[in-house]
Coordinates of C-alpha atoms and ligand atoms in Angstrom, one line a residue:
M18 CA -22.0 23.8 -0.9
A19 CA -25.6 22.6 -2.0
Q20 CA -24.1 22.2 -5.6
L21 CA -21.3 20.2 -4.3
L22 CA -23.5 18.1 -2.2
S23 CA -25.6 17.3 -5.4
S24 CA -23.1 16.7 -7.5
S25 CA -21.4 14.0 -5.0
C26 CA -24.7 12.4 -5.0
S27 CA -25.1 12.3 -8.7
L28 CA -21.7 10.9 -9.0
T29 CA -22.6 7.8 -7.0
T30 CA -25.6 7.0 -9.3
S31 CA -25.2 4.3 -11.7
S32 CA -25.7 6.3 -14.6
S33 CA -23.0 8.7 -14.0
N34 CA -20.7 5.7 -13.0
K35 CA -21.2 4.5 -16.7
A36 CA -19.4 7.7 -17.7
Y37 CA -16.7 7.0 -15.1
L38 CA -14.3 4.3 -16.8
K39 CA -13.3 3.7 -20.2
P40 CA -14.0 0.3 -22.0
F41 CA -10.8 -1.5 -21.8
N42 CA -10.8 -2.1 -25.6
Q43 CA -11.1 1.6 -26.3
C44 CA -8.2 2.5 -23.9
S45 CA -5.2 3.1 -25.8
T46 CA -3.0 1.8 -22.8
A47 CA -4.5 -1.4 -22.9
F48 CA -2.3 -4.6 -23.4
S49 CA -3.3 -7.6 -25.3
I50 CA -4.8 -9.9 -22.8
S51 CA -5.1 -12.8 -25.2
V52 CA -1.2 -12.9 -25.4
A53 CA -0.9 -12.1 -21.7
C54 CA -2.8 -15.4 -20.7
K55 CA -1.1 -17.5 -23.2
T56 CA 2.5 -16.4 -22.0
S57 CA 1.7 -16.7 -18.4
R58 CA 2.9 -19.9 -16.8
S59 CA 0.3 -19.3 -14.0
P60 CA -2.3 -22.2 -13.6
F61 CA -4.6 -19.2 -12.9
R62 CA -5.9 -17.4 -15.9
R63 CA -5.9 -13.6 -15.4
L64 CA -9.7 -13.3 -16.2
F65 CA -10.1 -9.5 -16.4
S66 CA -8.9 -7.1 -19.1
H67 CA -7.9 -4.4 -16.4
D68 CA -5.9 -7.2 -14.9
Q69 CA -3.3 -7.1 -17.5
K70 CA 0.2 -7.3 -16.8
P71 CA 3.4 -7.3 -19.0
K72 CA 2.9 -10.0 -21.5
R73 CA 6.1 -11.7 -20.8
R74 CA 8.1 -12.6 -17.4
T75 CA 10.8 -10.1 -17.4
V76 CA 13.7 -9.9 -15.2
V77 CA 15.4 -6.5 -15.7
R78 CA 18.9 -6.2 -14.2
A79 CA 18.7 -2.5 -14.2
T80 CA 22.2 -2.3 -12.6
A81 CA 25.0 -4.7 -12.1
I82 CA 25.1 -6.0 -8.3
S83 CA 28.4 -4.1 -7.5
T84 CA 28.6 -4.3 -3.8
S85 CA 29.8 -7.8 -3.2
Q86 CA 32.1 -6.8 -0.4
E87 CA 29.2 -5.5 1.6
A88 CA 27.0 -8.8 0.5
P89 CA 26.4 -11.4 3.1
S90 CA 27.7 -15.0 2.7
Q91 CA 24.7 -17.1 2.2
T92 CA 24.7 -20.4 3.6
S93 CA 23.1 -23.1 1.5
S94 CA 20.3 -23.4 3.8
G95 CA 19.7 -19.8 3.1
S96 CA 20.5 -18.8 6.6
L97 CA 20.8 -15.0 7.6
E98 CA 24.5 -15.3 8.6
N99 CA 26.4 -12.5 7.1
S100 CA 30.3 -12.2 6.6
G101 CA 30.4 -10.5 9.8
G102 CA 28.7 -13.4 11.6
S103 CA 25.8 -11.5 12.9
S104 CA 22.5 -12.3 11.9
K105 CA 21.4 -9.0 10.3
P106 CA 19.5 -9.7 7.1
Q107 CA 21.1 -7.9 4.1
R108 CA 19.4 -8.7 1.1
V109 CA 15.7 -7.4 1.1
M110 CA 13.3 -8.0 -1.8
V111 CA 10.9 -5.1 -1.9
I112 CA 7.7 -6.5 -3.9
G113 CA 5.6 -3.4 -5.0
G114 CA 8.8 -1.3 -4.9
D115 CA 7.4 1.3 -7.5
G116 CA 4.4 2.3 -5.6
Y117 CA 4.0 5.1 -2.7
C118 CA 5.2 3.2 0.2
G119 CA 7.4 0.7 -1.7
W120 CA 9.4 3.2 -3.5
A121 CA 10.1 5.3 -0.4
T122 CA 11.0 2.1 1.6
S123 CA 13.3 0.8 -1.3
L124 CA 15.4 3.9 -1.2
H125 CA 15.6 4.1 2.4
L126 CA 16.6 0.3 2.9
S127 CA 19.4 1.0 -0.1
N128 CA 20.5 3.9 1.9
M129 CA 20.9 2.0 5.1
G130 CA 23.1 -0.5 3.3
Y131 CA 20.8 -3.3 2.5
E132 CA 21.1 -5.0 -1.0
V133 CA 17.8 -4.3 -2.5
A134 CA 15.8 -5.8 -5.2
I135 CA 12.4 -4.3 -6.6
V136 CA 10.0 -6.7 -7.7
D137 CA 6.9 -4.8 -9.5
N138 CA 4.5 -5.4 -12.3
L139 CA 4.0 -1.6 -12.7
V140 CA 0.3 -2.3 -12.5
R141 CA -0.4 0.8 -10.2
R142 CA 0.8 3.0 -13.1
H143 CA -1.6 1.0 -15.4
F144 CA -4.3 1.7 -13.0
D145 CA -4.1 5.3 -13.4
H146 CA -4.1 5.1 -17.3
Q147 CA -7.2 3.2 -17.1
L148 CA -9.2 5.5 -14.9
G149 CA -7.7 8.7 -16.1
L150 CA -5.9 9.5 -12.8
D151 CA -2.4 10.8 -12.2
S152 CA -0.1 11.5 -9.2
L153 CA -0.1 15.1 -8.1
T154 CA 3.9 15.0 -8.4
P155 CA 5.3 14.0 -11.8
I156 CA 7.0 10.7 -11.3
S157 CA 9.9 9.2 -13.5
S158 CA 9.8 5.6 -14.8
I159 CA 11.1 3.0 -12.5
H160 CA 14.3 2.7 -14.7
N161 CA 15.1 6.1 -14.6
R162 CA 14.4 6.2 -10.6
I163 CA 16.9 3.5 -10.3
R164 CA 19.6 4.9 -12.6
C165 CA 19.2 8.4 -10.9
W166 CA 19.5 6.5 -7.3
K167 CA 22.9 4.8 -8.8
S168 CA 24.3 7.9 -10.1
L169 CA 23.6 10.0 -6.7
T170 CA 24.8 7.4 -4.3
G171 CA 26.6 4.8 -6.1
K172 CA 24.1 2.2 -4.8
S173 CA 22.6 -0.5 -7.0
I174 CA 19.0 -1.5 -6.9
E175 CA 18.1 -4.7 -8.7
L176 CA 15.0 -4.8 -10.9
Y177 CA 12.5 -7.7 -11.7
I178 CA 9.5 -6.7 -13.7
G179 CA 6.8 -9.2 -13.6
D180 CA 3.8 -10.4 -11.8
I181 CA 4.2 -12.3 -8.6
C182 CA 1.1 -14.3 -9.4
D183 CA 3.1 -16.0 -12.1
F184 CA 4.8 -18.4 -9.8
G185 CA 7.6 -19.1 -12.5
F186 CA 8.7 -15.5 -12.6
L187 CA 8.6 -15.3 -8.7
S188 CA 10.6 -18.5 -8.5
E189 CA 13.2 -17.0 -11.0
A190 CA 13.5 -14.0 -8.8
F191 CA 13.7 -15.6 -5.7
Q192 CA 16.6 -17.9 -6.9
S193 CA 18.5 -15.2 -8.5
F194 CA 18.3 -12.7 -5.8
E195 CA 18.1 -14.9 -2.6
P196 CA 16.5 -12.7 -0.2
D197 CA 17.0 -12.7 3.5
A198 CA 13.7 -10.7 3.7
V199 CA 10.7 -10.0 1.6
V200 CA 8.8 -7.0 2.3
H201 CA 5.5 -7.5 0.4
F202 CA 3.6 -4.3 -0.7
G203 CA 2.8 -5.7 -4.2
E204 CA -1.0 -5.6 -3.6
Q205 CA -4.1 -3.7 -4.9
R206 CA -4.3 -1.5 -2.0
S207 CA -7.3 0.7 -2.5
A208 CA -10.5 0.0 -1.0
P209 CA -12.7 2.2 -3.3
Y210 CA -11.0 0.3 -6.3
S211 CA -12.0 -3.0 -5.0
M212 CA -15.6 -1.7 -4.9
I213 CA -15.9 -0.3 -8.4
D214 CA -17.3 -3.6 -9.8
R215 CA -17.4 -7.2 -9.5
S216 CA -14.3 -7.4 -11.5
R217 CA -12.2 -5.3 -9.5
A218 CA -13.5 -6.9 -6.4
V219 CA -12.5 -10.4 -7.8
F220 CA -9.3 -8.8 -9.2
T221 CA -8.3 -7.4 -5.8
Q222 CA -8.9 -10.5 -4.0
Q223 CA -7.2 -12.8 -6.6
N224 CA -4.2 -10.7 -7.0
N225 CA -3.5 -10.0 -3.4
V226 CA -4.3 -13.5 -2.0
I227 CA -2.7 -15.6 -4.8
G228 CA 0.3 -13.1 -4.8
T229 CA 0.8 -13.7 -1.1
L230 CA 0.3 -17.6 -1.3
N231 CA 3.0 -17.6 -4.1
V232 CA 5.4 -15.7 -1.8
L233 CA 4.8 -18.0 0.8
F234 CA 5.5 -21.1 -1.4
A235 CA 8.5 -19.2 -2.8
I236 CA 10.0 -18.8 0.8
K237 CA 9.2 -22.5 1.6
E238 CA 10.6 -23.7 -1.5
F239 CA 13.7 -21.6 -2.1
R240 CA 14.6 -19.6 1.3
E241 CA 13.1 -21.2 4.2
Q242 CA 14.9 -18.8 6.3
C243 CA 13.9 -15.6 4.7
H244 CA 11.6 -13.3 6.8
L245 CA 8.3 -12.2 5.5
V246 CA 7.6 -8.5 6.4
K247 CA 3.8 -8.1 5.0
L248 CA 2.0 -5.0 4.8
G249 CA -1.3 -5.6 6.5
T250 CA -3.8 -3.2 7.3
M251 CA -5.6 -1.8 10.6
G252 CA -8.6 -2.1 8.7
E253 CA -8.7 -5.7 9.4
Y254 CA -10.0 -5.1 12.7
G255 CA -12.7 -2.8 11.6
T256 CA -14.0 -0.6 14.5
P257 CA -15.1 -2.7 17.4
N258 CA -16.5 -1.3 20.4
I259 CA -13.6 -2.4 22.7
D260 CA -9.9 -1.6 22.5
I261 CA -7.8 -3.1 19.6
E262 CA -4.9 -5.2 20.4
E263 CA -1.7 -6.1 18.3
G264 CA -2.8 -9.1 16.5
Y265 CA -4.2 -11.3 19.4
I266 CA -6.4 -11.1 22.3
T267 CA -6.7 -13.1 25.5
I268 CA -10.3 -14.3 25.9
T269 CA -11.6 -16.1 28.9
H270 CA -14.8 -18.0 27.9
N271 CA -16.8 -20.5 30.0
G272 CA -13.9 -20.5 32.5
R273 CA -11.1 -21.5 30.0
T274 CA -8.5 -18.9 28.9
D275 CA -6.7 -18.6 25.4
T276 CA -4.6 -16.0 23.2
L277 CA -6.5 -15.9 19.8
P278 CA -6.0 -14.0 16.8
Y279 CA -8.0 -10.6 17.3
P280 CA -11.6 -10.7 15.6
K281 CA -11.4 -9.4 12.0
Q282 CA -14.3 -7.1 10.7
A283 CA -12.9 -5.5 7.4
S284 CA -15.1 -3.1 5.3
S285 CA -14.2 -3.6 1.8
F286 CA -13.2 -6.3 -0.6
Y287 CA -9.6 -4.7 -0.3
H288 CA -9.6 -4.9 3.4
L289 CA -11.0 -8.5 3.5
S290 CA -8.2 -9.5 1.0
K291 CA -5.7 -8.7 3.6
V292 CA -7.6 -10.7 6.3
H293 CA -7.6 -13.7 4.0
D294 CA -3.7 -13.1 3.7
S295 CA -3.4 -12.9 7.5
H296 CA -5.1 -16.3 7.7
N297 CA -2.9 -17.9 5.3
I298 CA 0.3 -16.5 6.6
A299 CA -0.6 -17.6 10.3
F300 CA -1.3 -20.9 8.9
T301 CA 1.9 -21.4 7.0
C302 CA 4.1 -20.1 10.0
K303 CA 2.4 -23.0 12.0
A304 CA 2.6 -25.6 9.2
W305 CA 6.0 -24.6 7.6
G306 CA 7.7 -22.8 10.1
I307 CA 7.8 -19.8 8.0
R308 CA 8.9 -16.5 10.0
A309 CA 6.5 -13.6 9.3
T310 CA 5.7 -10.0 10.6
D311 CA 2.2 -8.5 9.5
L312 CA 2.5 -4.8 9.6
N313 CA -1.0 -3.6 10.1
Q314 CA -0.5 -0.3 8.9
G315 CA -2.8 2.8 9.2
V316 CA -3.7 5.5 6.8
V317 CA -0.3 6.9 5.3
Y318 CA 0.2 10.8 4.8
G319 CA 3.1 13.0 3.5
V320 CA 5.4 12.4 0.4
K321 CA 8.9 13.3 1.1
T322 CA 11.5 11.0 2.7
P323 CA 15.4 12.3 2.8
E324 CA 15.9 9.8 -0.1
T325 CA 13.1 10.9 -2.3
E326 CA 14.1 14.5 -1.8
M327 CA 17.6 14.0 -3.1
H328 CA 16.5 14.5 -6.8
E329 CA 13.5 15.3 -8.7
E330 CA 13.6 11.9 -10.6
L331 CA 13.4 10.3 -7.1
H332 CA 10.1 12.1 -6.1
N333 CA 7.4 9.8 -4.7
R334 CA 3.9 9.8 -6.2
F335 CA 1.1 11.6 -4.5
D336 CA -2.7 10.6 -5.0
Y337 CA -5.5 12.8 -4.2
D338 CA -8.1 11.4 -6.2
G339 CA -11.3 9.8 -5.0
V340 CA -10.0 6.0 -5.6
F341 CA -6.5 6.1 -4.5
G342 CA -6.1 9.2 -2.6
T343 CA -6.1 8.9 1.2
A344 CA -7.8 11.2 3.7
L345 CA -5.1 13.9 4.8
N346 CA -3.4 13.7 1.5
R347 CA -6.7 14.6 -0.2
F348 CA -7.5 17.4 2.3
C349 CA -4.2 19.0 1.7
V350 CA -4.8 19.1 -1.9
Q351 CA -8.2 20.2 -1.6
A352 CA -7.2 23.0 0.7
A353 CA -4.6 24.1 -1.9
V354 CA -7.1 24.3 -4.8
G355 CA -9.8 25.8 -3.1
H356 CA -12.0 22.7 -3.0
P357 CA -14.0 22.2 0.3
L358 CA -12.9 19.3 2.3
T359 CA -14.9 16.2 1.6
V360 CA -15.8 14.8 4.9
Y361 CA -17.7 11.7 4.4
G362 CA -20.9 11.4 6.4
K363 CA -20.6 12.6 10.1
G364 CA -16.8 12.7 10.0
G365 CA -16.6 10.6 13.1
Q366 CA -14.5 7.9 11.4
T367 CA -11.4 7.5 13.4
R368 CA -8.2 5.6 12.0
G369 CA -4.5 5.4 13.0
Y370 CA -2.4 7.7 10.8
L371 CA 1.4 7.7 10.2
D372 CA 4.0 9.8 8.1
I373 CA 5.5 8.0 5.1
R374 CA 9.0 8.7 7.0
D375 CA 7.5 6.5 9.7
T376 CA 6.3 3.7 7.2
V377 CA 9.9 3.2 6.0
Q378 CA 11.3 3.4 9.5
C379 CA 8.9 0.7 10.8
V380 CA 9.8 -1.6 7.8
E381 CA 13.5 -1.3 8.4
I382 CA 12.9 -2.0 12.1
A383 CA 11.0 -5.2 11.5
I384 CA 13.6 -6.2 8.9
A385 CA 16.4 -5.5 11.6
N386 CA 14.6 -7.4 14.2
P387 CA 13.0 -10.6 12.3
A388 CA 10.6 -12.7 13.7
K389 CA 11.6 -16.3 14.8
P390 CA 11.0 -19.3 12.7
G391 CA 7.5 -20.2 13.0
E392 CA 6.6 -17.0 14.6
F393 CA 3.6 -14.9 13.3
R394 CA 4.1 -11.4 14.7
V395 CA 1.7 -8.7 14.4
F396 CA 2.5 -5.0 14.7
N397 CA 0.1 -2.1 14.5
Q398 CA 1.9 0.4 12.5
F399 CA 0.5 3.9 13.3
T400 CA 1.5 6.7 15.3
E401 CA -1.6 8.8 16.2
Q402 CA -5.3 8.4 15.9
F403 CA -7.5 11.0 14.2
S404 CA -11.3 11.2 13.1
V405 CA -11.9 12.7 9.8
N406 CA -13.5 15.7 11.5
E407 CA -10.3 16.3 13.6
L408 CA -8.1 16.2 10.2
A409 CA -10.4 18.7 8.5
A410 CA -10.1 20.9 11.3
L411 CA -6.3 20.7 11.4
V412 CA -6.0 21.3 7.7
T413 CA -8.3 24.5 8.0
K414 CA -6.1 25.8 10.8
A415 CA -3.0 25.3 8.9
G416 CA -4.6 26.7 5.8
K417 CA -5.7 30.0 7.4
K418 CA -2.1 30.5 8.5
L419 CA -1.0 30.6 4.8
G420 CA -4.1 32.8 3.8
L421 CA -6.4 29.8 2.2
D422 CA -9.9 29.8 2.8
V423 CA -10.6 26.5 3.6
Q424 CA -14.3 25.2 3.7
T425 CA -15.5 21.7 4.7
V426 CA -18.5 19.8 3.1
S427 CA -20.3 16.9 4.4
V428 CA -20.3 14.4 1.4
P429 CA -23.0 11.5 1.7
N430 CA -20.7 8.8 2.6
P431 CA -20.2 6.6 -0.3
R432 CA -19.0 3.7 2.0
V433 CA -20.6 1.4 4.6
E434 CA -18.9 2.3 7.7
A435 CA -19.5 3.7 11.2
E436 CA -19.4 7.3 11.3
E437 CA -19.4 7.7 15.1
H438 CA -17.6 4.9 17.1
Y439 CA -15.1 4.0 19.9
Y440 CA -11.4 3.5 18.7
N441 CA -8.6 2.7 20.8
A442 CA -5.8 0.6 19.1
K443 CA -2.6 -0.4 20.6
H444 CA 0.5 0.5 18.9
T445 CA 3.6 -0.1 21.2
K446 CA 5.4 -2.8 19.8
L447 CA 7.3 -0.8 17.0
I448 CA 8.0 1.8 19.6
E449 CA 9.6 -0.7 21.9
L450 CA 11.8 -1.8 19.0
G451 CA 13.1 1.7 18.6
L452 CA 10.5 3.8 16.4
K453 CA 10.7 7.5 16.5
P454 CA 7.5 8.8 15.3
H455 CA 7.1 11.9 13.3
L456 CA 4.0 13.2 14.8
L457 CA 1.6 15.5 12.7
S458 CA 2.7 19.1 13.9
D459 CA 1.7 22.5 12.6
S460 CA 5.1 22.5 10.8
L461 CA 4.5 19.4 8.8
L462 CA 1.3 20.3 7.8
D463 CA 2.5 23.8 6.8
S464 CA 5.0 21.9 4.6
L465 CA 2.6 19.4 3.2
L466 CA 0.2 22.3 2.5
H467 CA 3.2 24.2 0.6
F468 CA 3.9 21.0 -1.2
T469 CA 0.4 20.9 -2.5
I470 CA 0.3 24.4 -3.5
K471 CA 3.4 23.9 -5.4
Y472 CA 1.9 21.2 -7.6
K473 CA -1.7 22.6 -7.7
D474 CA -1.7 23.5 -11.2
R475 CA -1.6 19.7 -11.9
V476 CA -4.7 19.1 -10.0
D477 CA -7.9 17.5 -12.0
T478 CA -10.5 18.9 -9.8
K479 CA -13.1 16.6 -11.5
Q480 CA -11.0 13.3 -9.8
I481 CA -11.7 14.9 -6.1
M482 CA -15.3 13.7 -5.3
P483 CA -15.9 10.1 -4.5
S484 CA -17.3 8.1 -7.4
V485 CA -17.4 4.7 -5.9
S486 CA -20.5 3.4 -3.9
W487 CA -20.2 0.4 -1.6
K488 CA -23.9 -0.1 -2.0
K489 CA -24.0 0.4 -5.6
I490 CA -21.3 -2.0 -6.7
G491 CA -22.8 -4.4 -9.3
V492 CA -21.6 -7.4 -11.7
K493 CA -21.6 -4.9 -14.6
T494 CA -18.0 -3.9 -15.6
K495 CA -17.8 0.0 -15.1
T496 CA -16.5 1.6 -18.2
V497 CA -15.6 5.1 -19.3
T498 CA -16.7 7.1 -22.4
A499 CA -14.1 8.7 -24.0
Ligands
USQ514 O1 -12.1 12.3 1.3 C1 -12.3 11.5 2.0 C2 -11.4 10.5 1.9 C3 -11.5 9.7 3.1 N1 -12.6 9.7 4.2 C4 -12.6 8.9 5.2 O2 -11.5 8.6 5.7 C5 -11.3 7.3 6.2 C6 -10.0 6.7 5.7 O3 -10.2 6.6 4.4 P1 -8.9 6.6 3.5 O4 -9.4 6.7 2.2 O5 -8.0 7.7 3.9 O6 -8.3 5.3 3.8 P2 -8.8 3.7 3.4 O7 -9.6 3.8 2.3 O8 -9.1 3.2 4.9 O9 -7.4 3.1 3.1 C7 -6.0 3.6 3.2 O10 -5.5 3.2 4.4 C8 -5.6 1.8 4.9 C9 -5.3 1.8 6.4 S1 -6.8 1.7 7.3 O11 -7.7 2.9 7.0 O12 -7.2 0.6 7.1 O13 -6.4 1.8 8.7 C10 -5.0 1.1 3.9 O14 -4.9 -0.1 4.1 C11 -4.9 1.4 2.4 O15 -4.0 0.7 1.8 C12 -5.1 2.8 2.3 O16 -5.6 3.0 0.8 C13 -12.4 6.7 5.9 O17 -13.5 6.4 7.0 C14 -13.1 7.5 4.8 O18 -14.6 7.3 4.7 C15 -13.1 11.0 4.1 O19 -14.1 11.4 5.0 N2 -13.1 11.7 3.1

């Protein structure tokens, strides 16, 4: 344990950080940034070499649209009326549909009978290449995933490969697919990634804020009735010493009362990017009549959904590393390989958690019950609260049942966050709309542990300890020696 503690400390020193990331010009997977900049129509030059995207705007029709009988008849104003006269949205664009939540959601929506198009620039896969990380589970290319889905179910998913920060690309995708709803997962979603160095902080905010702004402009310009379902985060609220409401709080101040956006206290450049998004969305709902739902999601765990389990080519990614892995998933991998569970600091950090099967359910519920024009709706999307210590205790108990010797180590906290605090967040709106939660049970933890044990030979234990320090972030771009 002492050795682990000291190694975690040394991993957060600037000297060891130097050895963490590879220089981009030495990275065999790097694209040519100069070409990428020249070919982009975006007025915003992409400034950072890790911010490289496919060189050209590419619209890939992975499969033909073959379900015209089920497709809604679109009015010229882009209304949601379908051929049956109801107002159920039918055509859903999933931005970020190749990622952890996005892929599972795309398959779920397709299975539920929606016409789905995935928009993705595949940059999440590129981050792994840059940082030398990999999913616990082997994952197929997006093209093979979609082909496999079509061959198993007969259902087509359209694919648009490109960067939503390039408005020309996004416009073409919008005009071609004509979505009734857009689910926006297409953001850099790791807090540690956003805290690696200045360039990653800037990339995260530029990518996330401009991407969302472009989606708002695309809706206004091409599909004004389209419902935006935006993935926000519970981290927008921080950890205030009062109950957290769903988006808004009614305050009486100096004898006057108003219902106002709940105060935001995000604690990473990533979480802050979502705060900025929320403000932009709220403003455009008011100013242009956009209809939007902000899903303030908690920490997601798990990997299997009924659809991803249909074939190994449909398997989802599962991150366990210190940059993209999230608490419970990481603990299950750590237990499987005999690594002490990495509780940061005192371990009293409490967050809302949910099973990935509930992520896909919540998104579908939001789509099926759209916000009204001009409405900015906020749902807190999680099902249960746990502290990090509670999660560690649950994994220890479940591991013991499987004969694993699970230890816990207190790692010096690489983040700046409250380690003991009050936390009580409301989360009733999705339940009221019909969410049936999958709570974290012994049997689920068993199955998650069995899953991580199955793939344990793929674990790179060097990726487990945290290596990004909130306090040591600086302007020098972090690079890796080979
Ligand atoms: O090995 C670990 C990993 C995490 N933590 C602690 O667990 C808590 C949650 O950390 P996390 O890495 O599981 O999640 P977080 O960085 O907050 O981000 C994740 O969960 C967010 C929801 S929330 O946490 O803001 O509610 C999403 O927005 C993000 O996209 C997703 O990556 C933090 O207090 C962290 O310090 C540990 O103690 N040990």
